[in-house]
Coordinates of C-alpha atoms in Angstrom, one line a residue:
M1 CA -19.4 9.6 21.5
N2 CA -16.0 7.8 21.0
Y3 CA -16.1 6.8 17.2
T4 CA -12.9 5.9 15.9
L5 CA -12.0 7.1 12.1
N6 CA -10.9 3.4 11.8
Q7 CA -14.5 2.0 13.0
L8 CA -16.4 4.8 10.4
Q9 CA -14.3 3.0 7.6
I10 CA -15.3 -0.5 8.5
F11 CA -18.6 0.4 9.0
L12 CA -19.6 2.1 6.0
K13 CA -17.9 -0.9 4.2
I14 CA -20.4 -3.0 5.4
V15 CA -23.3 -0.8 4.7
K16 CA -21.7 -0.8 0.9
T17 CA -21.1 -4.9 0.7
Q18 CA -24.1 -5.9 2.8
S19 CA -22.1 -8.1 4.1
V20 CA -19.4 -8.4 7.5
T21 CA -17.6 -10.9 5.3
K22 CA -17.0 -9.0 2.1
A23 CA -16.1 -6.0 3.9
S24 CA -13.5 -8.1 5.6
E25 CA -12.0 -9.1 2.4
E26 CA -12.0 -5.7 0.8
L27 CA -10.7 -3.9 3.9
H28 CA -7.6 -7.1 3.4
L29 CA -9.1 -7.8 7.7
T30 CA -10.1 -10.2 9.4
Q31 CA -13.7 -11.1 9.8
P32 CA -13.6 -11.7 13.7
A33 CA -11.5 -8.2 13.4
V34 CA -14.7 -6.4 12.1
S35 CA -17.5 -8.0 13.6
I36 CA -15.7 -6.5 16.9
Q37 CA -14.8 -2.7 15.4
L38 CA -18.3 -3.0 14.1
K39 CA -19.8 -4.4 18.0
N40 CA -17.8 -1.4 20.0
F41 CA -19.1 1.2 17.2
Q42 CA -22.8 0.1 17.5
E43 CA -22.6 0.0 21.7
Q44 CA -21.9 4.0 20.8
F45 CA -25.6 4.4 20.1
D46 CA -29.0 3.6 21.5
I47 CA -30.4 2.8 18.1
P48 CA -29.6 0.2 16.3
L49 CA -27.8 0.2 13.4
T50 CA -27.9 -3.1 11.8
E51 CA -30.2 -6.3 12.7
V52 CA -29.4 -9.5 11.6
V53 CA -32.0 -12.4 9.9
G54 CA -31.1 -15.2 9.6
R55 CA -27.3 -15.0 8.5
K56 CA -27.9 -12.0 7.0
I57 CA -27.2 -8.5 7.9
Y58 CA -29.3 -5.4 7.2
I59 CA -28.8 -1.8 8.0
T60 CA -31.5 0.0 9.5
D61 CA -32.4 3.3 8.4
F62 CA -30.7 4.5 11.5
G63 CA -27.9 2.4 10.5
H64 CA -28.1 4.1 6.3
E65 CA -28.3 8.5 8.2
I66 CA -24.6 7.1 10.2
A67 CA -23.2 5.7 7.3
E68 CA -23.7 8.7 5.6
A69 CA -22.5 10.9 8.0
A70 CA -19.6 8.7 8.4
E71 CA -19.2 9.2 4.2
N72 CA -18.9 13.0 4.7
I73 CA -16.4 12.7 7.6
I74 CA -14.0 10.4 5.5
N75 CA -14.3 12.8 2.5
Q76 CA -13.7 15.6 4.6
V77 CA -10.2 14.5 6.0
H78 CA -9.4 13.3 2.8
A79 CA -10.2 16.9 2.0
I80 CA -7.7 17.9 4.6
N81 CA -5.0 15.7 3.3
Y82 CA -4.9 16.8 0.1
K83 CA -5.2 20.5 1.0
T84 CA -2.5 20.1 3.2
L85 CA -0.3 17.8 0.3
A86 CA -1.4 21.0 -1.5
Y87 CA -0.1 23.7 0.0
K88 CA 3.3 21.8 0.6
G89 CA 3.3 22.4 -3.6
Q90 CA 2.4 18.8 -3.9
M91 CA -0.2 17.4 -6.4
A92 CA -2.7 15.1 -4.0
G93 CA -6.6 14.3 -4.7
K94 CA -8.2 11.2 -5.8
L95 CA -8.0 9.6 -9.0
K96 CA -11.1 6.3 -10.0
I97 CA -10.9 3.9 -12.9
S98 CA -13.1 1.5 -13.5
I99 CA -11.2 -1.0 -16.3
V100 CA -12.3 -4.7 -17.8
S101 CA -10.6 -7.5 -15.7
T102 CA -8.5 -8.1 -18.5
G103 CA -7.4 -4.3 -18.2
K104 CA -5.2 -5.2 -15.1
Y105 CA -2.5 -6.5 -17.6
V106 CA -2.7 -3.2 -19.2
M107 CA -3.6 0.1 -17.0
P108 CA -1.2 0.0 -13.8
Y109 CA 2.0 -0.1 -16.5
F110 CA 0.6 3.4 -18.0
L111 CA -0.3 5.2 -14.3
S112 CA 3.0 3.5 -12.3
D113 CA 5.6 6.2 -13.1
F114 CA 3.0 8.9 -12.9
M115 CA 2.1 7.2 -9.1
K116 CA 5.4 7.3 -8.1
E117 CA 6.3 11.0 -8.7
H118 CA 2.8 11.8 -7.3
T119 CA 2.7 10.3 -4.0
G120 CA -0.2 12.6 -2.9
I121 CA -2.8 10.5 -5.2
E122 CA -5.5 8.4 -3.8
L123 CA -5.6 5.3 -6.5
L124 CA -9.1 3.7 -6.8
M125 CA -9.0 1.3 -9.7
D126 CA -12.1 -0.6 -9.8
V127 CA -11.6 -3.9 -11.8
T128 CA -14.9 -5.6 -13.1
N129 CA -16.3 -6.6 -16.5
K130 CA -17.3 -4.2 -18.9
S131 CA -20.9 -3.9 -18.5
R132 CA -20.2 -2.7 -15.0
V133 CA -17.4 -0.9 -16.0
V134 CA -19.5 1.3 -18.8
E135 CA -22.7 1.7 -15.7
S136 CA -20.3 3.1 -13.5
L137 CA -19.0 5.7 -16.2
E138 CA -22.6 6.8 -17.4
N139 CA -23.3 6.8 -13.7
N140 CA -20.3 9.9 -13.6
E141 CA -18.4 7.8 -10.7
V142 CA -15.0 7.6 -12.6
D143 CA -12.8 9.6 -14.2
F144 CA -11.7 7.2 -17.0
A145 CA -12.8 3.6 -17.7
L146 CA -10.4 1.4 -20.0
V147 CA -12.2 -1.0 -22.5
S148 CA -11.4 -3.1 -25.1
I149 CA -15.0 -2.2 -27.3
L150 CA -16.3 0.6 -27.0
P151 CA -19.6 1.3 -25.0
S152 CA -22.1 2.1 -28.6
K153 CA -24.5 4.2 -26.7
L154 CA -22.3 6.2 -24.8
N155 CA -21.0 9.7 -25.9
V156 CA -17.4 9.5 -25.0
E157 CA -14.1 10.5 -26.1
K158 CA -10.4 7.8 -25.8
L159 CA -7.0 7.8 -26.3
D160 CA -5.7 4.7 -27.5
L161 CA -3.6 2.9 -25.1
L162 CA -2.4 -0.5 -27.2
Q163 CA -3.7 -2.8 -29.6
N164 CA -5.5 -5.8 -28.3
K165 CA -5.3 -9.0 -29.9
L166 CA -6.8 -12.0 -29.8
Y167 CA -6.4 -15.8 -30.5
L168 CA -7.4 -19.4 -29.8
V169 CA -5.6 -20.6 -27.2
G170 CA -5.3 -24.4 -25.6
N171 CA -2.7 -26.0 -23.3
T172 CA 0.2 -27.8 -25.0
D173 CA -0.6 -31.3 -25.0
I174 CA -2.0 -31.4 -28.7
I175 CA 0.2 -29.8 -31.0
F176 CA -2.0 -28.1 -34.1
E177 CA -1.2 -27.3 -37.5
K178 CA -2.8 -24.5 -39.7
V179 CA -6.3 -24.4 -39.0
N180 CA -9.0 -23.0 -41.1
Q181 CA -12.6 -22.1 -40.2
E182 CA -14.3 -24.6 -40.7
E183 CA -17.4 -25.5 -38.6
S184 CA -16.4 -29.2 -38.1
F185 CA -13.3 -28.0 -36.0
F186 CA -15.1 -25.8 -33.8
E187 CA -17.9 -27.9 -33.1
N188 CA -15.8 -30.6 -31.6
L189 CA -13.1 -28.2 -29.6
P190 CA -14.8 -27.8 -25.7
L191 CA -14.7 -24.2 -25.6
I192 CA -14.4 -21.7 -22.6
F193 CA -16.5 -18.3 -22.4
R194 CA -16.6 -15.7 -20.1
E195 CA -19.4 -14.9 -18.7
K196 CA -22.0 -12.1 -20.2
G197 CA -21.2 -9.4 -19.9
S198 CA -17.3 -9.7 -20.7
G199 CA -15.7 -8.3 -23.5
T200 CA -13.7 -11.2 -24.3
R201 CA -17.1 -12.7 -24.4
Q202 CA -18.6 -10.5 -27.0
T203 CA -15.7 -10.4 -29.3
M204 CA -15.8 -14.1 -29.0
V205 CA -19.0 -14.4 -29.3
S206 CA -19.2 -12.1 -32.3
F207 CA -16.3 -14.1 -34.4
F208 CA -18.2 -17.3 -34.9
E209 CA -21.7 -14.9 -35.6
R210 CA -19.2 -13.2 -38.3
N211 CA -17.9 -16.6 -39.4
T212 CA -20.9 -18.1 -39.0
I213 CA -19.6 -21.3 -36.7
S214 CA -21.7 -23.3 -35.0
V215 CA -20.6 -23.9 -31.3
L216 CA -22.1 -26.5 -29.3
N217 CA -19.9 -27.8 -26.7
K218 CA -19.1 -24.9 -24.4
M219 CA -18.3 -23.6 -20.7
E220 CA -18.9 -20.9 -19.4
L221 CA -16.4 -19.2 -16.6
T222 CA -16.4 -15.6 -14.7
S223 CA -12.9 -14.2 -14.8
N224 CA -9.8 -13.9 -17.1
E225 CA -7.6 -16.4 -14.5
A226 CA -10.6 -19.5 -14.1
V227 CA -10.3 -19.6 -18.0
K228 CA -6.2 -19.8 -18.2
Q229 CA -6.7 -22.4 -15.2
A230 CA -8.9 -24.6 -16.9
L231 CA -7.2 -24.6 -19.7
I232 CA -4.0 -25.5 -18.8
A233 CA -5.9 -28.1 -17.0
G234 CA -7.3 -29.5 -20.4
L235 CA -10.3 -28.9 -19.8
G236 CA -11.1 -26.9 -23.2
Y237 CA -10.0 -23.8 -25.8
S238 CA -11.0 -20.1 -25.9
I239 CA -10.4 -16.9 -27.4
M240 CA -8.2 -14.7 -25.1
P241 CA -6.6 -11.5 -25.3
L242 CA -2.5 -11.8 -25.7
I243 CA -1.9 -9.9 -23.1
G244 CA -2.9 -11.7 -20.2
I245 CA -1.2 -15.2 -21.2
K246 CA 2.7 -13.9 -21.5
N247 CA 3.9 -15.9 -19.0
E248 CA 1.7 -18.9 -20.0
L249 CA 3.2 -18.8 -23.0
R250 CA 6.9 -18.3 -22.2
N251 CA 6.5 -21.8 -19.8
N252 CA 5.0 -23.6 -22.5
E253 CA 1.9 -23.8 -20.8
L254 CA -0.4 -22.5 -22.9
Q255 CA -0.5 -22.4 -26.9
I256 CA -2.0 -20.1 -29.9
I257 CA -3.4 -22.3 -32.3
P258 CA -2.7 -20.7 -35.8
V259 CA -6.5 -19.7 -37.2
K260 CA -7.3 -18.1 -39.9
G261 CA -9.0 -15.0 -39.1
L262 CA -7.5 -14.7 -36.1
P263 CA -6.0 -12.8 -34.0
I264 CA -8.6 -10.6 -33.9
T265 CA -8.1 -7.1 -33.0
T266 CA -9.1 -4.3 -31.2
N267 CA -7.5 -1.4 -28.9
W268 CA -7.3 -1.2 -25.4
S269 CA -8.6 2.7 -25.4
L270 CA -8.9 4.7 -22.5
I271 CA -12.3 6.5 -22.8
W272 CA -14.3 9.5 -20.5
L273 CA -17.5 11.2 -20.6
K274 CA -17.6 13.7 -23.9
G275 CA -17.7 17.0 -22.2
K276 CA -16.3 16.1 -18.7
K277 CA -14.6 18.2 -16.4
H278 CA -11.3 16.5 -15.6
S279 CA -10.1 17.6 -11.8
P280 CA -6.0 18.4 -12.2
V281 CA -5.0 15.3 -11.0
A282 CA -7.5 13.8 -13.6
K283 CA -5.8 16.5 -16.3
A284 CA -2.3 15.7 -14.9
I285 CA -2.8 11.5 -15.7
L286 CA -4.4 12.1 -19.0
N287 CA -1.4 14.8 -20.3
Y288 CA 0.7 12.5 -18.7
I289 CA -0.3 9.6 -20.3
E290 CA -0.5 11.3 -24.2
K291 CA 2.9 12.7 -23.9
E292 CA 4.4 9.7 -22.7
K293 CA 2.4 6.7 -24.3
S294 CA 4.8 5.6 -27.2
N295 CA 7.2 5.9 -24.6
I296 CA 5.3 2.9 -22.3
V297 CA 4.7 0.8 -24.7
H298 CA 8.2 0.4 -25.7
D299 CA 9.7 -0.7 -22.9
R300 CA 6.8 -2.3 -20.5
F301 CA 5.1 -3.7 -24.0
D302 CA 8.4 -5.1 -25.9
W303 CA 7.2 -8.8 -26.2
Y304 CA 3.6 -7.9 -26.9
E305 CA 4.8 -6.4 -30.2
K306 CA 6.6 -9.1 -31.6
Y307 CA 3.3 -11.1 -31.5

């Protein structure tokens, strides 16, 4: 046996994604490079690790056992690295955070200075929709989650970071005067929604239900970036978090349409399961954010506070 740590990591990623293509994307490698490493790894075993049916790759029972062993090996390597750093007096370990997609405009600013100071910490930040964020928290897969709507069925503790403001947004082809909550206005307005499971969608739907506004003409897109590009192109209008449209507002690509009842305000909150025993790294980052939150908001989000 002469397999490398790199081959173990690649094989483990293939097993987790069930796809060579997805594994290559997540590892930032070319698909041929991943395929070659998989082939070289497979050649070291007499029993198949994978099989291809049609164009889909399947992991054999033996392959799953090897993947489990590979994960244990990789974890042990990380543990060695962390112990080495800890012996030198440096903070080391993993920090796992799951954040809703629009949270990518928020969370990095609360982490950057801390991560620069503690280079031995490995940050794993999953950016996904609200449903998956809540699921990862419920399964205790992460240290923290960042949400703009608190999960109703989980007992959590929280630290509020920043107010979340959602406005009706469109491109600048037509300039709107002050708009009342008239059903006819929204009925004739092509509206763009995020996908089901998105916190932004949940907030947008709640606004229409709360104000008994009927929406007939709508489109659904699966990311905040996709919604922005659709708005800029003139495909419609949407209720969006202000935090994600800073540059588009400054470049006059998008405008906030003044509608009675908007903005909707919630809070960006860092949450964790009530009673969770934090690792030393998780405790340190939580203490840091609690101490520095006001300074970070002032330094990094000054533009945001003016709206």
